[in-house]
mmCIF file of C-alpha atoms in Angstrom:
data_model
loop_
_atom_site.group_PDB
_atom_site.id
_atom_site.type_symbol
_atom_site.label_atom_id
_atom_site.label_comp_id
_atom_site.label_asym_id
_atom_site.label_seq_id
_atom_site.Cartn_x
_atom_site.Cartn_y
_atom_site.Cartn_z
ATOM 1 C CA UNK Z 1 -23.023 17.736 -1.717
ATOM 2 C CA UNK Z 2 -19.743 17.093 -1.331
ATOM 3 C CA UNK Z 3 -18.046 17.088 -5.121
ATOM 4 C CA UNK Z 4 -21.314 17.872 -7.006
ATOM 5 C CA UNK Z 5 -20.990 21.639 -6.359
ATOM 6 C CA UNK Z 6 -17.149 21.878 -7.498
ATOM 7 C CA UNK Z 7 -17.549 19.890 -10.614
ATOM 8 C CA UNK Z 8 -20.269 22.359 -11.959
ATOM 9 C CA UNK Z 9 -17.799 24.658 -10.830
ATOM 10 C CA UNK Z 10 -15.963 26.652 -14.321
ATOM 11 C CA UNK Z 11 -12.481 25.739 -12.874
ATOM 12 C CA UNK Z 12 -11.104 29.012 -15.890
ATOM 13 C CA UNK Z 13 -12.784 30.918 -13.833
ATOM 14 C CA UNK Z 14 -10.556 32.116 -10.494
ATOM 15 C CA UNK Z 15 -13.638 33.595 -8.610
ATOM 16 C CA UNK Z 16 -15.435 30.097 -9.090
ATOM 17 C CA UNK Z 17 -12.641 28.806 -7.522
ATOM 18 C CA UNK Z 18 -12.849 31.402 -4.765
ATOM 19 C CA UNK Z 19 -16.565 30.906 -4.302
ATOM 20 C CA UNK Z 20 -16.141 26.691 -3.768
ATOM 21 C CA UNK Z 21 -16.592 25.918 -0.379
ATOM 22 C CA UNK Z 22 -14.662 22.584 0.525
ATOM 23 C CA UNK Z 23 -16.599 20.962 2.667
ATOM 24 C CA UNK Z 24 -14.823 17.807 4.019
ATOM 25 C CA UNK Z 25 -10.918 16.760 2.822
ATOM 26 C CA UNK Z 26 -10.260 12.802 3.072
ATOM 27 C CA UNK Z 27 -6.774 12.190 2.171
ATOM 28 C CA UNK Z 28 -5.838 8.747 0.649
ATOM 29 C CA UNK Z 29 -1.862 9.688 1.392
ATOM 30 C CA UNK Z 30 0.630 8.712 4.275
ATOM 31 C CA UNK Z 31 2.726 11.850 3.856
ATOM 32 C CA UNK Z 32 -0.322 14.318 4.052
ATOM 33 C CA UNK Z 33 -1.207 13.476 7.297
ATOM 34 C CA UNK Z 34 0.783 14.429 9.490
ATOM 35 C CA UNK Z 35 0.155 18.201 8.246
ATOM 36 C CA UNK Z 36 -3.599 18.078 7.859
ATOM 37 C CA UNK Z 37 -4.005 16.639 11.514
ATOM 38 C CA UNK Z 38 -1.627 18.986 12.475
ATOM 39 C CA UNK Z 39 -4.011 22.018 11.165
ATOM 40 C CA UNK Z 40 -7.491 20.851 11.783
ATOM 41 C CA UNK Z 41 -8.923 23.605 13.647
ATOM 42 C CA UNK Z 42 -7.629 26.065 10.970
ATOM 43 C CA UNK Z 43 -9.637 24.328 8.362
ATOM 44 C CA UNK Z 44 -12.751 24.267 10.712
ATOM 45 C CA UNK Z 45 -11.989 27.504 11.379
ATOM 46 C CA UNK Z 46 -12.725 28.141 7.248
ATOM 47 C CA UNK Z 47 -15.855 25.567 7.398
ATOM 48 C CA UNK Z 48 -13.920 22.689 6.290
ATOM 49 C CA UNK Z 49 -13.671 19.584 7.972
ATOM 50 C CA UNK Z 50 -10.657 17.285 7.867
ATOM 51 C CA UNK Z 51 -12.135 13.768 8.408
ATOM 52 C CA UNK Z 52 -9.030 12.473 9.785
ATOM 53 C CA UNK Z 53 -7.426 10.690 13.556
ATOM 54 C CA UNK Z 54 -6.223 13.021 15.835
ATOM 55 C CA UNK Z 55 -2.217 13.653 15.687
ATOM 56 C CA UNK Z 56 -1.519 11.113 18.365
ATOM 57 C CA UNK Z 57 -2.724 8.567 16.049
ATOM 58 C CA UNK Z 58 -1.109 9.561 13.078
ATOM 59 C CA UNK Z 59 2.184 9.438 14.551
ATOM 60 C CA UNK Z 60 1.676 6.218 15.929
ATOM 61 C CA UNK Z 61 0.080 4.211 12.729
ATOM 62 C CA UNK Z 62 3.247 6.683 10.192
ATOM 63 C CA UNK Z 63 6.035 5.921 12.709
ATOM 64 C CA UNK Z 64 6.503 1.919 12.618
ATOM 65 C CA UNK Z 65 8.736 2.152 15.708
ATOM 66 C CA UNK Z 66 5.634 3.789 17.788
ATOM 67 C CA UNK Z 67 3.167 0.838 16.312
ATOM 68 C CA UNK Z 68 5.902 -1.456 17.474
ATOM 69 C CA UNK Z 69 5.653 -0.018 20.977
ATOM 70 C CA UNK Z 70 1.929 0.508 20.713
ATOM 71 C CA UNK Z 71 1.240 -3.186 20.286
ATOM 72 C CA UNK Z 72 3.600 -4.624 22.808
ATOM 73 C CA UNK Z 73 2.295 -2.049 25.186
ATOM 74 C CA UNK Z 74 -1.375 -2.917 24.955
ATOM 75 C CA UNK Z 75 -0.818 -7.058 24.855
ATOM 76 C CA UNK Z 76 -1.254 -7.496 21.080
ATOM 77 C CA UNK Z 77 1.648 -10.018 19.398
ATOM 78 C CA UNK Z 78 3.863 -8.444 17.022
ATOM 79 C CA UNK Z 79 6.702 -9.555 15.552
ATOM 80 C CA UNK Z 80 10.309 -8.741 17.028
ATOM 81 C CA UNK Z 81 11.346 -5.445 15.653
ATOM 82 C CA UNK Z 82 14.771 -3.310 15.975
ATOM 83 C CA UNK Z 83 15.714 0.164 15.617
ATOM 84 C CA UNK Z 84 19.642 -0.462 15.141
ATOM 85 C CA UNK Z 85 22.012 -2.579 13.356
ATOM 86 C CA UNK Z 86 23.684 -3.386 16.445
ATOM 87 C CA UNK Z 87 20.686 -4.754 18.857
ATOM 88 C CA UNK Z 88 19.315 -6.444 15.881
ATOM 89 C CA UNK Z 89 22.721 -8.738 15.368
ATOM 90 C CA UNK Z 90 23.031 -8.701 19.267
ATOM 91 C CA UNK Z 91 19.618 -10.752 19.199
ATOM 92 C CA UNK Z 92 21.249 -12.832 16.503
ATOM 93 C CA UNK Z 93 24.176 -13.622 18.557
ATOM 94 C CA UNK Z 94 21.972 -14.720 21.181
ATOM 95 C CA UNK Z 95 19.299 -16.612 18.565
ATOM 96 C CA UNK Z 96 16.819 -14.563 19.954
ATOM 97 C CA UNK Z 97 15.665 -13.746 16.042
ATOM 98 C CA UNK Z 98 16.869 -15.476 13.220
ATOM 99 C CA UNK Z 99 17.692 -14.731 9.460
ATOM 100 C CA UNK Z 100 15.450 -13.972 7.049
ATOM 101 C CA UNK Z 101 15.066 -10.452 8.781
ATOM 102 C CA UNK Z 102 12.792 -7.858 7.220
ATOM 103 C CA UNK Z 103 14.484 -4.509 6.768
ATOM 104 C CA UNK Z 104 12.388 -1.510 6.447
ATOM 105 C CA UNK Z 105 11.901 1.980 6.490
ATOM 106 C CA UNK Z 106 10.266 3.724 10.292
ATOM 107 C CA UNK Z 107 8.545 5.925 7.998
ATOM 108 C CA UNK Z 108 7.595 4.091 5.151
ATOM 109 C CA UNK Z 109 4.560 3.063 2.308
ATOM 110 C CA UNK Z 110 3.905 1.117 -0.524
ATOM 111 C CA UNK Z 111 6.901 -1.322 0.519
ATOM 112 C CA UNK Z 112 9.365 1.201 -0.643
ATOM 113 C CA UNK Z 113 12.870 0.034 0.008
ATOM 114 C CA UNK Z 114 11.853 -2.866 1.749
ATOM 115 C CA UNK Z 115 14.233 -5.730 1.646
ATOM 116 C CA UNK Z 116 14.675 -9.200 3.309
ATOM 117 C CA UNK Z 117 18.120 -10.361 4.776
ATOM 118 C CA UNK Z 118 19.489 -13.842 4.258
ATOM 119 C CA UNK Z 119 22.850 -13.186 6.351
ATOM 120 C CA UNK Z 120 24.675 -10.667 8.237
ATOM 121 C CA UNK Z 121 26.130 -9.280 5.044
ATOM 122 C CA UNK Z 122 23.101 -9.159 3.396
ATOM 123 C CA UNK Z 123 21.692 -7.213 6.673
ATOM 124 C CA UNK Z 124 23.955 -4.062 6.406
ATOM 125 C CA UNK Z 125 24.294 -4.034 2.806
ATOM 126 C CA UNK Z 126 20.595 -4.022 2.602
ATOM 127 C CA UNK Z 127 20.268 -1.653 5.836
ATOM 128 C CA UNK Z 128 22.593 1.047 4.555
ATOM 129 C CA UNK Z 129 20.707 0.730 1.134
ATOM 130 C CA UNK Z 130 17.119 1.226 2.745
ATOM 131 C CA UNK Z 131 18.412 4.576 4.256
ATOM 132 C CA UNK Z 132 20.100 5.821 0.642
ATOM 133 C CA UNK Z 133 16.573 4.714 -0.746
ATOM 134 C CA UNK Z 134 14.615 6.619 1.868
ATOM 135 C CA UNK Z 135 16.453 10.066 0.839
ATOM 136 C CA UNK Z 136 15.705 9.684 -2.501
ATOM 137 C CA UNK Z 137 12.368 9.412 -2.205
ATOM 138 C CA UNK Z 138 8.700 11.188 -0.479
ATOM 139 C CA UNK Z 139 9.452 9.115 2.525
ATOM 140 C CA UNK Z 140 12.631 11.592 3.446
ATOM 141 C CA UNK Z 141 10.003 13.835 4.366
ATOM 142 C CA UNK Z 142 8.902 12.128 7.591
ATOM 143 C CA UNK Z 143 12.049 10.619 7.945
ATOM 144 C CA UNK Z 144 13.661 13.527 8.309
ATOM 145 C CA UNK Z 145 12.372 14.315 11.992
ATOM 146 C CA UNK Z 146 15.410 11.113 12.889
ATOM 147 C CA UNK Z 147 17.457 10.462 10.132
ATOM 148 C CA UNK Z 148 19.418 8.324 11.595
ATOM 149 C CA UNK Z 149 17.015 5.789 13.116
ATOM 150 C CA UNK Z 150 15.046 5.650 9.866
ATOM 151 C CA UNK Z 151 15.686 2.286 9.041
ATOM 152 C CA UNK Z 152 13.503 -0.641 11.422
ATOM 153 C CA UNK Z 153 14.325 -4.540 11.086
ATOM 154 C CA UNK Z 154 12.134 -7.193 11.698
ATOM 155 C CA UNK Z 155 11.430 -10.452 12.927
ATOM 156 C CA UNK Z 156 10.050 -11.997 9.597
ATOM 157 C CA UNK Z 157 6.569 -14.335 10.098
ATOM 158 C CA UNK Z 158 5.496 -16.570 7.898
ATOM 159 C CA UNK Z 159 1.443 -17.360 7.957
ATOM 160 C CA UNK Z 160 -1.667 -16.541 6.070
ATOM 161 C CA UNK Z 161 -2.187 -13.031 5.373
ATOM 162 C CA UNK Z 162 -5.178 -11.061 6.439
ATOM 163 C CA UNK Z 163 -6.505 -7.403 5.939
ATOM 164 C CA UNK Z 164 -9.013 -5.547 8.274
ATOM 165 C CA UNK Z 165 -11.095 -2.567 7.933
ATOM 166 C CA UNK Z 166 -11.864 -1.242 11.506
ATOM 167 C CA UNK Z 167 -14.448 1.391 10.795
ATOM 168 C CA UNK Z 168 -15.090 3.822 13.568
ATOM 169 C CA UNK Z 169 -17.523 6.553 13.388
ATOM 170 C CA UNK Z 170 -15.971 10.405 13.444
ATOM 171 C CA UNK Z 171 -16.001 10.335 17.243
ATOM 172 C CA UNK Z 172 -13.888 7.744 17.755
ATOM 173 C CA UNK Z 173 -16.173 5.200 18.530
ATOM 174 C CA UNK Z 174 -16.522 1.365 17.353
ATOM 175 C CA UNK Z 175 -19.005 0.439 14.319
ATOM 176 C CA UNK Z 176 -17.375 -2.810 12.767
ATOM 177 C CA UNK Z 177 -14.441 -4.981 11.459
ATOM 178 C CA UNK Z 178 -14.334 -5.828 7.627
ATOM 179 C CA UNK Z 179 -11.989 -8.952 7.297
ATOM 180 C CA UNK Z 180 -10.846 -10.319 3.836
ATOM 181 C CA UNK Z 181 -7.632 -12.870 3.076
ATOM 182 C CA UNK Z 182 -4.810 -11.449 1.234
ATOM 183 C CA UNK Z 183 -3.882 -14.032 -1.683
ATOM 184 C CA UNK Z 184 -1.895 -11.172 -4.108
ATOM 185 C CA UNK Z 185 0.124 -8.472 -3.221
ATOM 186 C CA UNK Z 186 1.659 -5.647 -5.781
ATOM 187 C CA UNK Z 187 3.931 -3.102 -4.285
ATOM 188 C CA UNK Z 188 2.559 -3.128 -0.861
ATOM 189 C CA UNK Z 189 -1.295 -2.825 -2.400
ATOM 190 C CA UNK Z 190 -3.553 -5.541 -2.194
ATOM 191 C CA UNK Z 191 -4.616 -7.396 -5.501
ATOM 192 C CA UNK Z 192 -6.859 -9.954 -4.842
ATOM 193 C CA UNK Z 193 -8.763 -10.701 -1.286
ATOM 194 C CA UNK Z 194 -11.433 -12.584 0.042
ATOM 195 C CA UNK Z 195 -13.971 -11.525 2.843
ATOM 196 C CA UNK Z 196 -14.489 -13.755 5.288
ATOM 197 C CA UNK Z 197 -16.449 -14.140 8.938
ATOM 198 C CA UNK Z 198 -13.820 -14.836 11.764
ATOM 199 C CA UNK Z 199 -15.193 -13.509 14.819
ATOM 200 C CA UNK Z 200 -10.982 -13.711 16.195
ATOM 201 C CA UNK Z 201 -10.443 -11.477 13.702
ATOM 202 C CA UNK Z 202 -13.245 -9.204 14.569
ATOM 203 C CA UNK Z 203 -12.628 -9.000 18.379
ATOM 204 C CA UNK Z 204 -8.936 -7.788 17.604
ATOM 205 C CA UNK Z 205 -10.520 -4.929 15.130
ATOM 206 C CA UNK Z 206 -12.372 -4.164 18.288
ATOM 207 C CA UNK Z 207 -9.727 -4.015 20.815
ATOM 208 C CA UNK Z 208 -7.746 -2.286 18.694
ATOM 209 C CA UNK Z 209 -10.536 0.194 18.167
ATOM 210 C CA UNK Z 210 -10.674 0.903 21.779
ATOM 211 C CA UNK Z 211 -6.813 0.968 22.424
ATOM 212 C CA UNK Z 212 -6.766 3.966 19.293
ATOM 213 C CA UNK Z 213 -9.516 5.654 19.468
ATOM 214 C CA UNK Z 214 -9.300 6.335 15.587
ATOM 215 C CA UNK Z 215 -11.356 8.421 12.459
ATOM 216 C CA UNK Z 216 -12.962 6.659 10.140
ATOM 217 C CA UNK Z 217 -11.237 3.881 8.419
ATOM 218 C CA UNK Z 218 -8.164 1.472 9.969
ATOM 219 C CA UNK Z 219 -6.358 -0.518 7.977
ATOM 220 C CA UNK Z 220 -4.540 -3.480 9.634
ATOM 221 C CA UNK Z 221 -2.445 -5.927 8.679
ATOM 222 C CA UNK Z 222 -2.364 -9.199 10.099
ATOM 223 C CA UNK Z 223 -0.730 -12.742 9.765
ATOM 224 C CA UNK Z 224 -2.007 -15.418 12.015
ATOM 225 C CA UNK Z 225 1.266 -17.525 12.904
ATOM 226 C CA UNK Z 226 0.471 -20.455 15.049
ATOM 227 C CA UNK Z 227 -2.877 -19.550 15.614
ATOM 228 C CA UNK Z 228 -2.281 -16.017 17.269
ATOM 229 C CA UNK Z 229 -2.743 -13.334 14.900
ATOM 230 C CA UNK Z 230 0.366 -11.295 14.702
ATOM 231 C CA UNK Z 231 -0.363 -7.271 13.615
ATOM 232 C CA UNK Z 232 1.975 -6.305 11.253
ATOM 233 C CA UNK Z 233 0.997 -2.729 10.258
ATOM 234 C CA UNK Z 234 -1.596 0.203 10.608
ATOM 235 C CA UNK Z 235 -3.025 2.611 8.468
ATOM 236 C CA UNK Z 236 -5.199 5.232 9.476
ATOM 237 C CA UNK Z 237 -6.795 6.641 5.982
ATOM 238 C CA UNK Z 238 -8.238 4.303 3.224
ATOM 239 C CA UNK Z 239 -5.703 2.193 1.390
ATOM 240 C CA UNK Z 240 -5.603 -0.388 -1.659
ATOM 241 C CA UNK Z 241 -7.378 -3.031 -0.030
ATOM 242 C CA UNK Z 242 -11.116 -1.184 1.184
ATOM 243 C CA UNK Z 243 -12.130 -1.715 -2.463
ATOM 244 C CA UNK Z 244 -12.771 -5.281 -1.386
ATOM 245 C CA UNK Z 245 -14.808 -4.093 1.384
ATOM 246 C CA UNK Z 246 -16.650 -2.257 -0.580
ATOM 247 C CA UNK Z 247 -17.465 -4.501 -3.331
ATOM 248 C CA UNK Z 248 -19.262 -6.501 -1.071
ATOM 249 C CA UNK Z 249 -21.696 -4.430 -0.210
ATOM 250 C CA UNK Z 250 -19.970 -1.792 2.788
ATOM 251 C CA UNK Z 251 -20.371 2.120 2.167
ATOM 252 C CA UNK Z 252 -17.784 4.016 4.068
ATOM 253 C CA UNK Z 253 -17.354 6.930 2.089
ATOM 254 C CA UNK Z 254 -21.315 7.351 2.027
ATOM 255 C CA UNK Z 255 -21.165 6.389 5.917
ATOM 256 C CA UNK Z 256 -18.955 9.215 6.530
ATOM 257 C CA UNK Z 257 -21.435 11.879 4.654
ATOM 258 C CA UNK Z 258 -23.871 10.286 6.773
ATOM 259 C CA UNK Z 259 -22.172 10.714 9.629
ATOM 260 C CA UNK Z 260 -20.930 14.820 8.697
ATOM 261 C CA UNK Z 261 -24.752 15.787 7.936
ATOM 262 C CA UNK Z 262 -25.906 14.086 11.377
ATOM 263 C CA UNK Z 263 -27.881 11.623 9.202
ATOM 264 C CA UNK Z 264 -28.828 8.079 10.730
ATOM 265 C CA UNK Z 265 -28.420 5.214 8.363
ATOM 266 C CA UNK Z 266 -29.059 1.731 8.660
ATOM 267 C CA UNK Z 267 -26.263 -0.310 9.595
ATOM 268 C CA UNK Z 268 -26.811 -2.789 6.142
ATOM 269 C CA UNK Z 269 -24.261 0.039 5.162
ATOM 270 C CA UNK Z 270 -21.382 -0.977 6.495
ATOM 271 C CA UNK Z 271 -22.539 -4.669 6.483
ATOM 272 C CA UNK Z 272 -20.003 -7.141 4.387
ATOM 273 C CA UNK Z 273 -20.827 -9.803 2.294
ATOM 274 C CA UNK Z 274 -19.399 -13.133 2.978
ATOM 275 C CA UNK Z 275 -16.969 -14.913 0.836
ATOM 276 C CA UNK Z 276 -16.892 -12.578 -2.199
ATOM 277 C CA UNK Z 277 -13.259 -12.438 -3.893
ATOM 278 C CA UNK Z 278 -12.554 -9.578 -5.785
ATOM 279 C CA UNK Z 279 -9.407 -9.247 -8.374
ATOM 280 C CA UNK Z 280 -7.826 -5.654 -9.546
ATOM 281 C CA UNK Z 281 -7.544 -6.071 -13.095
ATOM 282 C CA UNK Z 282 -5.000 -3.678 -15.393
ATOM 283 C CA UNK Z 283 -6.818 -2.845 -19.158
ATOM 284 C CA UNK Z 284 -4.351 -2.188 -22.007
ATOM 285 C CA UNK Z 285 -5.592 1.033 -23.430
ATOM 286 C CA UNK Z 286 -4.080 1.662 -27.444
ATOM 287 C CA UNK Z 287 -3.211 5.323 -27.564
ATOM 288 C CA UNK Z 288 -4.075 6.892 -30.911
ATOM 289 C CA UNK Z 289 -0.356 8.765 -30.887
ATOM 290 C CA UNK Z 290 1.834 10.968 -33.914
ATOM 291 C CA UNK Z 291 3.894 9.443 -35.966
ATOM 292 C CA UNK Z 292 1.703 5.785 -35.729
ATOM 293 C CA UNK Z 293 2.588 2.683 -34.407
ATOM 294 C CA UNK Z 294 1.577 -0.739 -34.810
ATOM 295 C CA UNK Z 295 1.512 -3.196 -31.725
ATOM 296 C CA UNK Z 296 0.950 -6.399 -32.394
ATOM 297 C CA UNK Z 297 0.980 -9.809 -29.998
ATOM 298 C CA UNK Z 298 4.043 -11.977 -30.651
ATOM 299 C CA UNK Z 299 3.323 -15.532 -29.657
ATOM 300 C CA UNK Z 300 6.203 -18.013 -29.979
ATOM 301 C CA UNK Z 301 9.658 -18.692 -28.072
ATOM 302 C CA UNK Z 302 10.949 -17.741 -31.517
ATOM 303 C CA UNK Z 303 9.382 -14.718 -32.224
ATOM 304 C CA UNK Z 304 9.619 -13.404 -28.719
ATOM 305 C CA UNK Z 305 13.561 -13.787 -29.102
ATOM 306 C CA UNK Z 306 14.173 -12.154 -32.291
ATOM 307 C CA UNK Z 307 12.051 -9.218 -31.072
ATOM 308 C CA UNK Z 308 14.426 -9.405 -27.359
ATOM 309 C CA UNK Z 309 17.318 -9.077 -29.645
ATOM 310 C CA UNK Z 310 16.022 -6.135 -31.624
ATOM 311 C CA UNK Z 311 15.246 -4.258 -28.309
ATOM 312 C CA UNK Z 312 19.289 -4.778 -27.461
ATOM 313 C CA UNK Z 313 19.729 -1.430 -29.855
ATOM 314 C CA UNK Z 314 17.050 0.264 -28.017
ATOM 315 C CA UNK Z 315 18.548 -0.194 -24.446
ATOM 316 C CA UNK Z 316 21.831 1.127 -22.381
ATOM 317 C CA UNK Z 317 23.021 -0.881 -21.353
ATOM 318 C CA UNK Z 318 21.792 -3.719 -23.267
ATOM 319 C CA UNK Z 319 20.506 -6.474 -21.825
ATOM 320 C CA UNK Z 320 23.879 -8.876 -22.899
ATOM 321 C CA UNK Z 321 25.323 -6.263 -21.072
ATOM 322 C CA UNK Z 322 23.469 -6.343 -17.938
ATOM 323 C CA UNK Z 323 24.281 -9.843 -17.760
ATOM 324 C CA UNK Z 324 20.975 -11.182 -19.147
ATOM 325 C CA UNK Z 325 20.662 -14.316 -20.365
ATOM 326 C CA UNK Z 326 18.395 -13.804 -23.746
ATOM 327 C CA UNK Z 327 17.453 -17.314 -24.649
ATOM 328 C CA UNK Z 328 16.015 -17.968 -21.148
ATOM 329 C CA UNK Z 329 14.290 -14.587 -20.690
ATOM 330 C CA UNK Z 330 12.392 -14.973 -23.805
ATOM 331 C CA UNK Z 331 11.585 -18.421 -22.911
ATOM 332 C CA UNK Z 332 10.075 -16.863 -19.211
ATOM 333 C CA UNK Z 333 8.259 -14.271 -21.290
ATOM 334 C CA UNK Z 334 6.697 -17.096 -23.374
ATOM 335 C CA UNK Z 335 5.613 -19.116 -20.741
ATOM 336 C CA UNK Z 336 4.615 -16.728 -17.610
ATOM 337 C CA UNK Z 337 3.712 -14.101 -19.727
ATOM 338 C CA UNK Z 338 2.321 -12.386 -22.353
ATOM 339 C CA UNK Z 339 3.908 -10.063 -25.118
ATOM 340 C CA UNK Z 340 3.595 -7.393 -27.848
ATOM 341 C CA UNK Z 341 5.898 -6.023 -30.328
ATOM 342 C CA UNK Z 342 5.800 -2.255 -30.869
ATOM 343 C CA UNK Z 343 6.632 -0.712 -34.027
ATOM 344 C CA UNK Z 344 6.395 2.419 -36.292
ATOM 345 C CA UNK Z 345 5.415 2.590 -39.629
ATOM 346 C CA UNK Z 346 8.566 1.493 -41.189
ATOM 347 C CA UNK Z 347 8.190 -2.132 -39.556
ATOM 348 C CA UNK Z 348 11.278 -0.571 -36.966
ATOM 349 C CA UNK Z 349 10.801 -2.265 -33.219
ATOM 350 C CA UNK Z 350 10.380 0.824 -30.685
ATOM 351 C CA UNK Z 351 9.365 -1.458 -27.728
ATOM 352 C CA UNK Z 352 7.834 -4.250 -26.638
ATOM 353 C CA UNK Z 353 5.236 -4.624 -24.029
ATOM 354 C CA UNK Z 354 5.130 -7.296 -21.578
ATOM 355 C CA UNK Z 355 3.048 -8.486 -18.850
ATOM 356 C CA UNK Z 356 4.852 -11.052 -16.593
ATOM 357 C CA UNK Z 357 4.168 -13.403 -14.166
ATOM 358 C CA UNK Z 358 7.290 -14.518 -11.759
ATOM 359 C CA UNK Z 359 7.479 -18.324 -12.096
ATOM 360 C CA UNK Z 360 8.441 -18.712 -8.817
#
């Protein structure tokens, strides 16, 4: 009912554009939702309905400074957190935090221009850097509203890493708490999780239900540091890590259509399965592309480095240039990764494709 209808639709056609009527919008994107919440009632107003938290919300999961004050305020733990230079190495001084310090954007996703500070150098290097970063990116657009106290640093906790779902219905109220362990992270997206049954972890999805009052789907971070769980983060849309929630057996999206055509369900729908890991996998797709090309897996130490110092033509700089060390990267390629040399039909390298593990 909800997609169906528009993907019969001839999209050539402008009046079966016109003629679509958009039932419900779900957006999967930080930076959208400040302006969808924002103009609700105009899309009811057009039949539409924007399944999304209310703008009080959205400012207070997008604006890390207001989570930080959230928390505190309703007796969660959270990790130290500054919104200047000055009171962060003030609480230095006085070893009321210590290096490593996390330095972050207010406004941020996907742990763009995130950085972690060894020393007080390394602080406002990496400070001043965050705030260049946030300009050149989609994060300027929220961070425009305060420029100049864009840039958060943190406390940094080590512990185990946890994700929860908090699923509320589209009133508000409480329905569950999906909670998995985070073993891989890529660029602020979960890779591989676990569900699991901690009923701690499920009475602070609750609270925090109740405290928020939120749409739909919450995504929290968590890291349980001396056996208090810490939250790091909110979310209020879906993010990377509900495919684990849903892979073991819980139907949000299908809750939600549920809920918008006033149709009862039984609650086996948003019911986890226990212990069930799940991986995100990347497939190499071969392109069939003009003129042809050739890409073959290289296997040795050897081979790897003759085809490293072919690419040096290909690259500027090169990577002698960039102060790379050939003989060792090759040897890291070999043994923490895997490789394939590109090339046309003339034998002539025009890449290489790796995909590498960090050894450390």
């Amino acid at each position: 009912m909800l997609l169906d209808n528009c993907l019969s639709i001839n999209w050539r056609s402008i009046d079966g554009i016109w003629n679509v009527l958009i039932i419900t919008i779900i957006s999967l994107f930080d930076v959208d939702l400040p302006v969808l919440t924002q103009n609700k009632e105009k899309f009811e107003e057009i039949g539409t309905t924007v399944v999304i938290s209310d703008k009080k919300v959205i400012n207070i999961c997008n604006d890390k400074w207001l989570t930080y004050q959230f928390l505190l305020k309703n007796g969660f733990y959270v990790p130290k957190t500054f919104i200047s230079l000055e009171k962060a190495l003030v609480n230095v001084k006085n070893e009321q935090i210590s290096y490593p310090l996390i330095v972050k954007p207010r406004w941020g996703m996907g742990s763009i221009a995130v950085f972690e500070a060894e020393n007080e150098e390394e602080l406002k290097v990496f400070y001043e850097k965050t705030k260049r970063n946030i300009l050149k990116t989609y994060l300027k657009y929220e961070s425009q509203e305060d420029i100049d106290t864009s840039v958060l640093i943190q406390e940094k906790i080590n512990g185990q890493e946890y994700g929860l779902d908090i699923i509320n219905d589209l009133y508000g109220n409480y329905q569950t708490t999906i909670a998995k362990v985070k073993y891989a992270m890529r660029s602020g997206e979960t890779d591989c999780a676990v569900t699991i049954a901690d009923n701690r972890l499920k009475a602070l999805g609750k609270k925090l239900s109740s405290c928020l009052h939120h749409v739909a789907n919450l995504d929290v971070d968590v890291f349980i540091v001396d056996d208090k769980p810490y939250v790091l983060e909110m979310n209020a849309r879906f993010v990377g890590g509900y495919p684990f929630s849903h892979m073991t057996g819980v139907n949000l999206p299908l809750a939600i259509v549920n809920w918008l055509q006033n149709i009862s369900f039984d609650k086996k729908l948003l019911t986890e399965r226990i212990n069930i890991m799940g991986q995100k996998d990347i497939n190499l797709v071969r392109l069939h592309i003009k003129p042809e090309v050739s890409i073959n897996k290289i296997r040795t130490e050897e081979q790897i480095y003759r085809t490293v110092i072919e690419m040096q033509t290909l690259l500027t700089p090169s990577l002698t240039e960039r102060k790379i060390d050939l003989q060792s990267y090759s040897k890291k390629l070999c043994y923490y990764g895997e490789v394939w040399r590109i090339q046309d039909t003339q034998n002539r390298i025009i890449g290489i494709l790796a995909a590498y593990m960090n050894d450390k």
